[in-house]
């Protein structure tokens, strides 16, 4: 493989930001202090650009196998490459669901044949697959739908949950929305529903009750736990109180949209957990800025526009985001809300630490050559017609963002450059070393 010298980029390192020459040797980041005269096969002039580690999105739904009219592992990975995401961790609610080692390995070999960026797959919990969860390997961890969402993977039985937290050793993450609360809210609202009822049915109480339940389980059983897609101020408080074993995540849609957006965007912003208020948007931002929330990930959950046009509640929950998440956050850097180092911490370093990823998340010698050049000054409009996700749309369509990825390398291979993705490139299986003990120990 060639040696590539990225010259003169402003490199966002773990503890400082410096102008440096970075040398990639094959799949490895060989030097962050390379002489301009280093022997190499290609020189990339990165003057005026920032070099950051590739984004690790720890929550995507790429729909393969089973729902590939919405997305597949190839199209999802093309969207990643364009968005600066070099590794994705994909959720088990495909069809069939990923609930055994055999299913996991099927997905891993599919990804090896068609994914342009690096990949990993969660194993999903069911009411009766404890033995599979105990044996699972080559996975970031266990996903539990403690609240139901797309698919049929609800695990709400307390005894089963106790057993999973007591008897498994892989890290656990969960979708938290209390099923009883959701059903009772739906019953009270009856049949004449409109899209804004989505946030009344899946209300803040549903999210908070379920998050408390999961955190209690993790605490009592001494189990690592990652709270996916926090959507309320109360969850931020819960995360603040449990910093030893618990980590948390916020998604761009919960940071940028609120219930007022149903009027403009309708079911395009229907997702689970549902949108909450502007005050919740602010609380999630504060959670990120104070370190109570460590990770920004997308919950990329594509559905076709046709499906989204069905009348509520037939319209499905979820939206595509992997292609624009980094730009959305870089835009906030330009607005002065956060720094680029914080963005790198939330989107690269923290997810690598939460899931014990080997060689990823940082610009550091010996790490994998997963890198993104970003142009903080580039201004561009999000357009549905440009999206590489098979679903072909974005809830941010029409928004002008400043700060975009312009080049993406995956294991030393340039997969995105000058607006074009290389569809022939292939990523690698991500490696997890769970002996590291997760975010708070790494
Ligand atoms: O809105 C959502 N859609 N939330 C989830 O947790 C699942 C996702 C999907 O798979 O469609």
GROMACS .gro file of C-alpha atoms and ligand atoms in nm:
model
  453
    1UNK     CA    1   0.000   0.000   0.000
    2UNK     CA    2   0.123   0.354  -0.071
    3UNK     CA    3   0.275   0.599   0.173
    4UNK     CA    4   0.080   0.924   0.182
    5UNK     CA    5   0.205   1.252   0.326
    6UNK     CA    6  -0.069   1.493   0.436
    7UNK     CA    7   0.114   1.824   0.453
    8UNK     CA    8   0.042   2.131   0.659
    9UNK     CA    9  -0.299   2.036   0.806
   10UNK     CA   10  -0.412   2.173   1.140
   11UNK     CA   11  -0.428   1.840   1.325
   12UNK     CA   12  -0.674   1.793   1.609
   13UNK     CA   13  -0.476   1.572   1.849
   14UNK     CA   14  -0.608   1.443   2.183
   15UNK     CA   15  -0.454   1.728   2.387
   16UNK     CA   16  -0.363   1.999   2.139
   17UNK     CA   17  -0.420   2.130   1.788
   18UNK     CA   18  -0.102   2.170   1.583
   19UNK     CA   19  -0.002   2.230   1.223
   20UNK     CA   20   0.187   1.915   1.121
   21UNK     CA   21   0.274   1.677   0.840
   22UNK     CA   22   0.108   1.338   0.885
   23UNK     CA   23   0.252   1.029   0.719
   24UNK     CA   24   0.030   0.729   0.644
   25UNK     CA   25   0.212   0.405   0.580
   26UNK     CA   26  -0.031   0.150   0.441
   27UNK     CA   27  -0.318   0.113   0.687
   28UNK     CA   28  -0.131   0.283   0.973
   29UNK     CA   29  -0.076   0.638   1.083
   30UNK     CA   30   0.303   0.624   1.087
   31UNK     CA   31   0.400   0.974   1.199
   32UNK     CA   32   0.242   1.300   1.311
   33UNK     CA   33   0.567   1.487   1.286
   34UNK     CA   34   0.700   1.380   0.948
   35UNK     CA   35   0.961   1.589   0.761
   36UNK     CA   36   0.832   1.750   0.439
   37UNK     CA   37   1.096   1.547   0.260
   38UNK     CA   38   0.961   1.210   0.384
   39UNK     CA   39   0.970   0.935   0.124
   40UNK     CA   40   0.615   0.885   0.003
   41UNK     CA   41   0.404   0.796  -0.301
   42UNK     CA   42   0.154   1.081  -0.272
   43UNK     CA   43   0.157   1.427  -0.119
   44UNK     CA   44  -0.169   1.592  -0.015
   45UNK     CA   45  -0.149   1.967   0.040
   46UNK     CA   46  -0.380   2.028   0.334
   47UNK     CA   47  -0.287   2.387   0.407
   48UNK     CA   48  -0.581   2.569   0.563
   49UNK     CA   49  -0.769   2.246   0.639
   50UNK     CA   50  -0.820   2.057   0.967
   51UNK     CA   51  -0.726   1.691   0.998
   52UNK     CA   52  -0.938   1.493   1.244
   53UNK     CA   53  -0.976   1.123   1.325
   54UNK     CA   54  -1.250   0.946   1.129
   55UNK     CA   55  -1.590   0.971   1.291
   56UNK     CA   56  -1.714   0.657   1.468
   57UNK     CA   57  -2.093   0.643   1.458
   58UNK     CA   58  -2.199   0.397   1.725
   59UNK     CA   59  -2.565   0.385   1.631
   60UNK     CA   60  -2.681   0.326   1.274
   61UNK     CA   61  -2.951   0.110   1.113
   62UNK     CA   62  -2.840  -0.001   0.766
   63UNK     CA   63  -3.134  -0.240   0.704
   64UNK     CA   64  -2.946  -0.534   0.557
   65UNK     CA   65  -3.060  -0.808   0.556
   66UNK     CA   66  -3.430  -0.772   0.497
   67UNK     CA   67  -3.519  -0.407   0.450
   68UNK     CA   68  -3.280  -0.319   0.172
   69UNK     CA   69  -3.527  -0.102  -0.018
   70UNK     CA   70  -3.448   0.160   0.254
   71UNK     CA   71  -3.068   0.113   0.276
   72UNK     CA   72  -2.803  -0.157   0.251
   73UNK     CA   73  -2.452  -0.199   0.384
   74UNK     CA   74  -2.305  -0.055   0.062
   75UNK     CA   75  -2.524   0.255   0.030
   76UNK     CA   76  -2.510   0.322   0.404
   77UNK     CA   77  -2.131   0.304   0.388
   78UNK     CA   78  -2.117   0.540   0.087
   79UNK     CA   79  -2.313   0.792   0.292
   80UNK     CA   80  -2.064   0.740   0.577
   81UNK     CA   81  -1.764   0.805   0.352
   82UNK     CA   82  -1.917   1.131   0.229
   83UNK     CA   83  -2.003   1.233   0.584
   84UNK     CA   84  -1.657   1.165   0.730
   85UNK     CA   85  -1.770   0.852   0.917
   86UNK     CA   86  -1.497   0.588   0.890
   87UNK     CA   87  -1.647   0.328   1.125
   88UNK     CA   88  -2.009   0.246   1.198
   89UNK     CA   89  -2.160   0.017   1.459
   90UNK     CA   90  -2.487  -0.118   1.331
   91UNK     CA   91  -2.799  -0.217   1.520
   92UNK     CA   92  -2.960  -0.564   1.524
   93UNK     CA   93  -3.319  -0.478   1.419
   94UNK     CA   94  -3.277  -0.607   1.066
   95UNK     CA   95  -3.479  -0.893   0.921
   96UNK     CA   96  -3.383  -1.148   1.042
   97UNK     CA   97  -3.258  -0.974   1.354
   98UNK     CA   98  -2.898  -1.014   1.462
   99UNK     CA   99  -2.950  -1.225   1.772
  100UNK     CA  100  -2.701  -1.513   1.735
  101UNK     CA  101  -2.331  -1.548   1.651
  102UNK     CA  102  -2.430  -1.699   1.319
  103UNK     CA  103  -2.636  -1.393   1.223
  104UNK     CA  104  -2.355  -1.165   1.340
  105UNK     CA  105  -2.106  -1.345   1.120
  106UNK     CA  106  -2.342  -1.332   0.822
  107UNK     CA  107  -2.352  -0.955   0.857
  108UNK     CA  108  -1.975  -0.937   0.900
  109UNK     CA  109  -1.917  -1.124   0.575
  110UNK     CA  110  -2.177  -0.918   0.390
  111UNK     CA  111  -2.001  -0.603   0.511
  112UNK     CA  112  -1.660  -0.739   0.409
  113UNK     CA  113  -1.792  -0.775   0.055
  114UNK     CA  114  -1.965  -0.438   0.020
  115UNK     CA  115  -1.889  -0.183   0.295
  116UNK     CA  116  -1.670   0.110   0.189
  117UNK     CA  117  -1.590   0.201   0.553
  118UNK     CA  118  -1.512  -0.001   0.868
  119UNK     CA  119  -1.792  -0.183   1.044
  120UNK     CA  120  -1.910  -0.359   1.359
  121UNK     CA  121  -2.246  -0.511   1.454
  122UNK     CA  122  -2.430  -0.535   1.783
  123UNK     CA  123  -2.593  -0.854   1.900
  124UNK     CA  124  -2.956  -0.797   1.994
  125UNK     CA  125  -3.127  -0.924   2.307
  126UNK     CA  126  -3.452  -1.122   2.285
  127UNK     CA  127  -3.667  -1.277   2.555
  128UNK     CA  128  -3.484  -1.608   2.518
  129UNK     CA  129  -3.133  -1.570   2.375
  130UNK     CA  130  -2.931  -1.533   2.696
  131UNK     CA  131  -2.694  -1.813   2.596
  132UNK     CA  132  -2.627  -1.643   2.261
  133UNK     CA  133  -2.554  -1.315   2.438
  134UNK     CA  134  -2.311  -1.486   2.672
  135UNK     CA  135  -2.119  -1.646   2.385
  136UNK     CA  136  -2.123  -1.359   2.135
  137UNK     CA  137  -1.788  -1.230   2.006
  138UNK     CA  138  -1.659  -0.994   1.733
  139UNK     CA  139  -1.918  -0.740   1.849
  140UNK     CA  140  -1.916  -0.404   2.028
  141UNK     CA  141  -2.183  -0.528   2.265
  142UNK     CA  142  -2.545  -0.608   2.338
  143UNK     CA  143  -2.835  -0.391   2.226
  144UNK     CA  144  -3.160  -0.412   2.422
  145UNK     CA  145  -3.481  -0.249   2.306
  146UNK     CA  146  -3.622  -0.184   2.655
  147UNK     CA  147  -3.880   0.018   2.463
  148UNK     CA  148  -4.023  -0.103   2.132
  149UNK     CA  149  -3.926   0.069   1.809
  150UNK     CA  150  -3.884  -0.035   1.444
  151UNK     CA  151  -3.881  -0.417   1.435
  152UNK     CA  152  -3.997  -0.668   1.690
  153UNK     CA  153  -3.725  -0.671   1.950
  154UNK     CA  154  -3.890  -0.550   2.270
  155UNK     CA  155  -3.740  -0.695   2.590
  156UNK     CA  156  -3.951  -0.554   2.869
  157UNK     CA  157  -3.970  -0.847   3.111
  158UNK     CA  158  -3.793  -0.758   3.437
  159UNK     CA  159  -3.669  -1.113   3.506
  160UNK     CA  160  -3.516  -1.138   3.160
  161UNK     CA  161  -3.351  -0.799   3.197
  162UNK     CA  162  -3.212  -0.894   3.539
  163UNK     CA  163  -3.062  -1.209   3.388
  164UNK     CA  164  -2.905  -1.026   3.096
  165UNK     CA  165  -2.743  -0.767   3.322
  166UNK     CA  166  -2.637  -1.034   3.574
  167UNK     CA  167  -2.502  -1.303   3.346
  168UNK     CA  168  -2.349  -1.138   3.041
  169UNK     CA  169  -2.015  -0.961   3.023
  170UNK     CA  170  -2.030  -0.763   2.697
  171UNK     CA  171  -2.108  -0.391   2.729
  172UNK     CA  172  -2.482  -0.318   2.705
  173UNK     CA  173  -2.663  -0.031   2.539
  174UNK     CA  174  -3.037   0.025   2.529
  175UNK     CA  175  -3.324   0.205   2.367
  176UNK     CA  176  -3.513   0.341   2.668
  177UNK     CA  177  -3.883   0.428   2.639
  178UNK     CA  178  -4.120   0.271   2.889
  179UNK     CA  179  -4.363   0.048   2.705
  180UNK     CA  180  -4.646   0.066   2.963
  181UNK     CA  181  -4.635   0.447   2.962
  182UNK     CA  182  -4.632   0.457   2.581
  183UNK     CA  183  -4.929   0.220   2.556
  184UNK     CA  184  -5.127   0.405   2.823
  185UNK     CA  185  -5.062   0.742   2.653
  186UNK     CA  186  -5.172   0.596   2.318
  187UNK     CA  187  -5.487   0.451   2.474
  188UNK     CA  188  -5.581   0.790   2.626
  189UNK     CA  189  -5.532   0.973   2.297
  190UNK     CA  190  -5.758   0.738   2.102
  191UNK     CA  191  -5.767   0.706   1.726
  192UNK     CA  192  -5.783   1.059   1.585
  193UNK     CA  193  -5.408   1.115   1.593
  194UNK     CA  194  -5.183   1.370   1.426
  195UNK     CA  195  -4.805   1.373   1.398
  196UNK     CA  196  -4.750   1.594   1.704
  197UNK     CA  197  -4.922   1.324   1.915
  198UNK     CA  198  -4.608   1.119   1.861
  199UNK     CA  199  -4.437   1.324   2.135
  200UNK     CA  200  -4.747   1.289   2.359
  201UNK     CA  201  -4.748   0.912   2.319
  202UNK     CA  202  -4.373   0.870   2.354
  203UNK     CA  203  -4.354   1.144   2.615
  204UNK     CA  204  -4.071   1.251   2.846
  205UNK     CA  205  -4.200   1.029   3.127
  206UNK     CA  206  -4.163   0.724   2.902
  207UNK     CA  207  -3.798   0.810   2.832
  208UNK     CA  208  -3.713   0.895   3.192
  209UNK     CA  209  -3.883   0.595   3.359
  210UNK     CA  210  -3.709   0.357   3.121
  211UNK     CA  211  -3.366   0.524   3.150
  212UNK     CA  212  -3.391   0.504   3.532
  213UNK     CA  213  -3.482   0.139   3.507
  214UNK     CA  214  -3.182   0.059   3.286
  215UNK     CA  215  -2.941   0.260   3.499
  216UNK     CA  216  -3.070   0.085   3.811
  217UNK     CA  217  -3.009  -0.254   3.648
  218UNK     CA  218  -2.656  -0.155   3.544
  219UNK     CA  219  -2.582  -0.015   3.889
  220UNK     CA  220  -2.708  -0.317   4.086
  221UNK     CA  221  -2.535  -0.569   3.861
  222UNK     CA  222  -2.215  -0.367   3.822
  223UNK     CA  223  -2.256  -0.378   3.444
  224UNK     CA  224  -2.126  -0.129   3.188
  225UNK     CA  225  -2.411   0.055   3.022
  226UNK     CA  226  -2.449   0.312   2.743
  227UNK     CA  227  -2.772   0.510   2.724
  228UNK     CA  228  -2.856   0.556   2.357
  229UNK     CA  229  -3.020   0.873   2.222
  230UNK     CA  230  -3.100   1.070   2.537
  231UNK     CA  231  -3.381   1.313   2.458
  232UNK     CA  232  -3.472   1.485   2.787
  233UNK     CA  233  -3.315   1.716   3.045
  234UNK     CA  234  -3.395   1.454   3.313
  235UNK     CA  235  -3.180   1.192   3.140
  236UNK     CA  236  -2.889   1.437   3.143
  237UNK     CA  237  -2.932   1.464   3.522
  238UNK     CA  238  -2.939   1.083   3.553
  239UNK     CA  239  -2.617   1.062   3.352
  240UNK     CA  240  -2.454   1.328   3.572
  241UNK     CA  241  -2.528   1.117   3.879
  242UNK     CA  242  -2.383   0.791   3.743
  243UNK     CA  243  -2.050   0.867   3.588
  244UNK     CA  244  -1.868   0.553   3.699
  245UNK     CA  245  -2.026   0.288   3.473
  246UNK     CA  246  -2.273   0.476   3.262
  247UNK     CA  247  -2.211   0.670   2.944
  248UNK     CA  248  -2.463   0.857   2.733
  249UNK     CA  249  -2.529   0.968   2.382
  250UNK     CA  250  -2.709   1.250   2.207
  251UNK     CA  251  -2.822   1.251   1.842
  252UNK     CA  252  -2.824   1.548   1.606
  253UNK     CA  253  -3.204   1.532   1.572
  254UNK     CA  254  -3.252   1.569   1.948
  255UNK     CA  255  -2.994   1.850   1.956
  256UNK     CA  256  -3.140   2.048   1.666
  257UNK     CA  257  -3.513   1.967   1.632
  258UNK     CA  258  -3.799   2.004   1.882
  259UNK     CA  259  -4.176   1.957   1.892
  260UNK     CA  260  -4.224   2.289   1.712
  261UNK     CA  261  -4.069   2.130   1.402
  262UNK     CA  262  -4.358   1.889   1.339
  263UNK     CA  263  -4.549   2.172   1.175
  264UNK     CA  264  -4.277   2.229   0.913
  265UNK     CA  265  -4.140   1.876   0.873
  266UNK     CA  266  -4.423   1.642   0.975
  267UNK     CA  267  -4.330   1.274   0.992
  268UNK     CA  268  -3.981   1.348   0.853
  269UNK     CA  269  -3.894   1.424   1.216
  270UNK     CA  270  -4.088   1.134   1.362
  271UNK     CA  271  -3.840   0.919   1.550
  272UNK     CA  272  -3.809   0.714   1.869
  273UNK     CA  273  -3.741   0.851   2.124
  274UNK     CA  274  -3.961   1.135   2.007
  275UNK     CA  275  -3.871   1.501   1.982
  276UNK     CA  276  -3.906   1.700   2.302
  277UNK     CA  277  -3.884   2.076   2.374
  278UNK     CA  278  -3.633   2.350   2.297
  279UNK     CA  279  -3.539   2.342   2.666
  280UNK     CA  280  -3.444   1.975   2.617
  281UNK     CA  281  -3.229   2.069   2.315
  282UNK     CA  282  -3.045   2.313   2.540
  283UNK     CA  283  -3.011   2.062   2.825
  284UNK     CA  284  -2.859   1.803   2.589
  285UNK     CA  285  -2.607   2.061   2.469
  286UNK     CA  286  -2.523   2.146   2.827
  287UNK     CA  287  -2.488   1.772   2.897
  288UNK     CA  288  -2.234   1.744   2.618
  289UNK     CA  289  -2.044   2.055   2.720
  290UNK     CA  290  -2.016   1.946   3.086
  291UNK     CA  291  -1.919   1.587   3.001
  292UNK     CA  292  -2.236   1.416   3.131
  293UNK     CA  293  -2.300   1.302   2.774
  294UNK     CA  294  -1.989   1.169   2.604
  295UNK     CA  295  -2.098   1.063   2.255
  296UNK     CA  296  -2.272   1.218   1.954
  297UNK     CA  297  -2.408   0.950   1.719
  298UNK     CA  298  -2.685   0.960   1.463
  299UNK     CA  299  -2.929   0.670   1.505
  300UNK     CA  300  -2.932   0.688   1.122
  301UNK     CA  301  -3.264   0.511   1.053
  302UNK     CA  302  -3.362   0.550   0.689
  303UNK     CA  303  -3.714   0.502   0.559
  304UNK     CA  304  -3.830   0.598   0.210
  305UNK     CA  305  -4.007   0.929   0.154
  306UNK     CA  306  -4.308   0.731   0.039
  307UNK     CA  307  -4.322   0.548   0.370
  308UNK     CA  308  -4.280   0.875   0.557
  309UNK     CA  309  -4.578   1.023   0.369
  310UNK     CA  310  -4.821   0.769   0.518
  311UNK     CA  311  -5.062   0.925   0.765
  312UNK     CA  312  -4.953   0.909   1.130
  313UNK     CA  313  -4.925   0.660   1.303
  314UNK     CA  314  -4.861   0.446   0.993
  315UNK     CA  315  -4.559   0.662   0.909
  316UNK     CA  316  -4.242   0.488   1.037
  317UNK     CA  317  -4.006   0.634   1.298
  318UNK     CA  318  -3.650   0.726   1.211
  319UNK     CA  319  -3.448   0.950   0.980
  320UNK     CA  320  -3.121   0.937   0.786
  321UNK     CA  321  -2.834   1.143   0.929
  322UNK     CA  322  -2.497   0.979   0.886
  323UNK     CA  323  -2.410   1.192   0.585
  324UNK     CA  324  -2.453   1.526   0.757
  325UNK     CA  325  -2.380   1.472   1.126
  326UNK     CA  326  -2.020   1.592   1.115
  327UNK     CA  327  -2.112   1.901   0.909
  328UNK     CA  328  -2.398   1.978   1.150
  329UNK     CA  329  -2.154   1.976   1.440
  330UNK     CA  330  -1.882   2.168   1.253
  331UNK     CA  331  -2.143   2.431   1.175
  332UNK     CA  332  -2.189   2.468   1.552
  333UNK     CA  333  -1.812   2.520   1.585
  334UNK     CA  334  -1.847   2.810   1.342
  335UNK     CA  335  -2.140   2.945   1.543
  336UNK     CA  336  -1.919   2.942   1.854
  337UNK     CA  337  -2.121   2.684   2.046
  338UNK     CA  338  -1.837   2.432   2.082
  339UNK     CA  339  -1.479   2.374   1.969
  340UNK     CA  340  -1.354   2.136   1.703
  341UNK     CA  341  -1.168   1.946   1.978
  342UNK     CA  342  -1.499   1.887   2.154
  343UNK     CA  343  -1.655   1.761   1.832
  344UNK     CA  344  -1.362   1.520   1.791
  345UNK     CA  345  -1.405   1.404   2.148
  346UNK     CA  346  -1.781   1.340   2.107
  347UNK     CA  347  -1.770   1.182   1.761
  348UNK     CA  348  -1.432   1.005   1.748
  349UNK     CA  349  -1.247   0.954   2.074
  350UNK     CA  350  -1.539   0.887   2.311
  351UNK     CA  351  -1.716   0.623   2.098
  352UNK     CA  352  -1.383   0.443   2.050
  353UNK     CA  353  -1.337   0.436   2.429
  354UNK     CA  354  -1.698   0.344   2.510
  355UNK     CA  355  -1.682   0.038   2.281
  356UNK     CA  356  -1.312  -0.055   2.338
  357UNK     CA  357  -1.224  -0.008   1.971
  358UNK     CA  358  -0.862  -0.093   1.899
  359UNK     CA  359  -0.653   0.166   1.712
  360UNK     CA  360  -0.931   0.416   1.646
  361UNK     CA  361  -1.065   0.754   1.754
  362UNK     CA  362  -0.742   0.953   1.771
  363UNK     CA  363  -0.467   1.099   1.559
  364UNK     CA  364  -0.186   0.908   1.721
  365UNK     CA  365   0.117   0.726   1.588
  366UNK     CA  366   0.047   0.355   1.541
  367UNK     CA  367  -0.330   0.412   1.517
  368UNK     CA  368  -0.530   0.315   1.210
  369UNK     CA  369  -0.515   0.557   0.916
  370UNK     CA  370  -0.884   0.651   0.945
  371UNK     CA  371  -0.881   1.025   0.889
  372UNK     CA  372  -1.091   1.313   0.765
  373UNK     CA  373  -0.982   1.646   0.624
  374UNK     CA  374  -1.239   1.913   0.699
  375UNK     CA  375  -1.274   2.260   0.556
  376UNK     CA  376  -1.416   2.472   0.836
  377UNK     CA  377  -1.482   2.755   0.592
  378UNK     CA  378  -1.673   2.558   0.328
  379UNK     CA  379  -2.036   2.660   0.301
  380UNK     CA  380  -2.285   2.424   0.133
  381UNK     CA  381  -2.654   2.350   0.133
  382UNK     CA  382  -2.786   2.007   0.230
  383UNK     CA  383  -2.982   1.885  -0.073
  384UNK     CA  384  -3.191   1.571  -0.100
  385UNK     CA  385  -3.060   1.510  -0.452
  386UNK     CA  386  -2.701   1.487  -0.325
  387UNK     CA  387  -2.765   1.228  -0.055
  388UNK     CA  388  -2.597   0.891  -0.103
  389UNK     CA  389  -2.821   0.712   0.146
  390UNK     CA  390  -3.059   0.491  -0.051
  391UNK     CA  391  -3.350   0.667   0.118
  392UNK     CA  392  -3.246   0.976  -0.079
  393UNK     CA  393  -3.346   1.254   0.161
  394UNK     CA  394  -3.237   1.445   0.467
  395UNK     CA  395  -3.443   1.621   0.732
  396UNK     CA  396  -3.189   1.904   0.699
  397UNK     CA  397  -3.266   1.952   0.326
  398UNK     CA  398  -3.232   2.320   0.238
  399UNK     CA  399  -3.013   2.414   0.535
  400UNK     CA  400  -2.684   2.586   0.466
  401UNK     CA  401  -2.402   2.455   0.686
  402UNK     CA  402  -2.050   2.592   0.721
  403UNK     CA  403  -1.775   2.335   0.784
  404UNK     CA  404  -1.766   2.013   0.577
  405UNK     CA  405  -1.557   1.700   0.536
  406UNK     CA  406  -1.364   1.721   0.207
  407UNK     CA  407  -1.156   1.400   0.215
  408UNK     CA  408  -1.196   1.072   0.401
  409UNK     CA  409  -0.937   0.793   0.440
  410UNK     CA  410  -1.033   0.449   0.564
  411UNK     CA  411  -0.735   0.233   0.666
  412UNK     CA  412  -0.508   0.442   0.446
  413UNK     CA  413  -0.732   0.437   0.136
  414UNK     CA  414  -0.895   0.760   0.021
  415UNK     CA  415  -1.267   0.681  -0.003
  416UNK     CA  416  -1.398   1.037  -0.050
  417UNK     CA  417  -1.235   1.322  -0.239
  418UNK     CA  418  -1.352   1.624  -0.443
  419UNK     CA  419  -1.715   1.541  -0.376
  420UNK     CA  420  -1.686   1.181  -0.501
  421UNK     CA  421  -1.690   0.855  -0.310
  422UNK     CA  422  -1.484   0.558  -0.429
  423UNK     CA  423  -1.741   0.274  -0.438
  424UNK     CA  424  -1.471   0.009  -0.497
  425UNK     CA  425  -1.296   0.071  -0.164
  426UNK     CA  426  -1.359  -0.171   0.123
  427UNK     CA  427  -1.340  -0.110   0.497
  428UNK     CA  428  -1.234  -0.359   0.764
  429UNK     CA  429  -1.399  -0.527   1.056
  430UNK     CA  430  -1.352  -0.317   1.369
  431UNK     CA  431  -1.166  -0.490   1.653
  432UNK     CA  432  -1.291  -0.467   2.013
  433UNK     CA  433  -1.079  -0.528   2.321
  434UNK     CA  434  -1.338  -0.542   2.596
  435UNK     CA  435  -1.070  -0.610   2.856
  436UNK     CA  436  -1.005  -0.236   2.847
  437UNK     CA  437  -1.317  -0.173   3.049
  438UNK     CA  438  -1.482   0.109   2.854
  439UNK     CA  439  -1.488   0.487   2.864
  440UNK     CA  440  -1.425   0.545   3.233
  441UNK     CA  441  -1.126   0.309   3.245
  442UNK     CA  442  -0.964   0.365   2.906
  443LIG     O1  443  -3.680   0.620   1.530
  443LIG     C1  444  -3.618   0.515   1.537
  443LIG     N1  445  -3.605   0.436   1.430
  443LIG     N2  446  -3.564   0.479   1.653
  443LIG     C2  447  -3.510   0.358   1.672
  443LIG     O2  448  -3.463   0.330   1.779
  443LIG     C3  449  -3.512   0.258   1.563
  443LIG     C4  450  -3.514   0.326   1.434
  443LIG     C5  451  -3.536   0.235   1.315
  443LIG     O3  452  -3.473   0.131   1.310
  443LIG     O4  453  -3.614   0.271   1.228
   0.00000   0.00000   0.00000
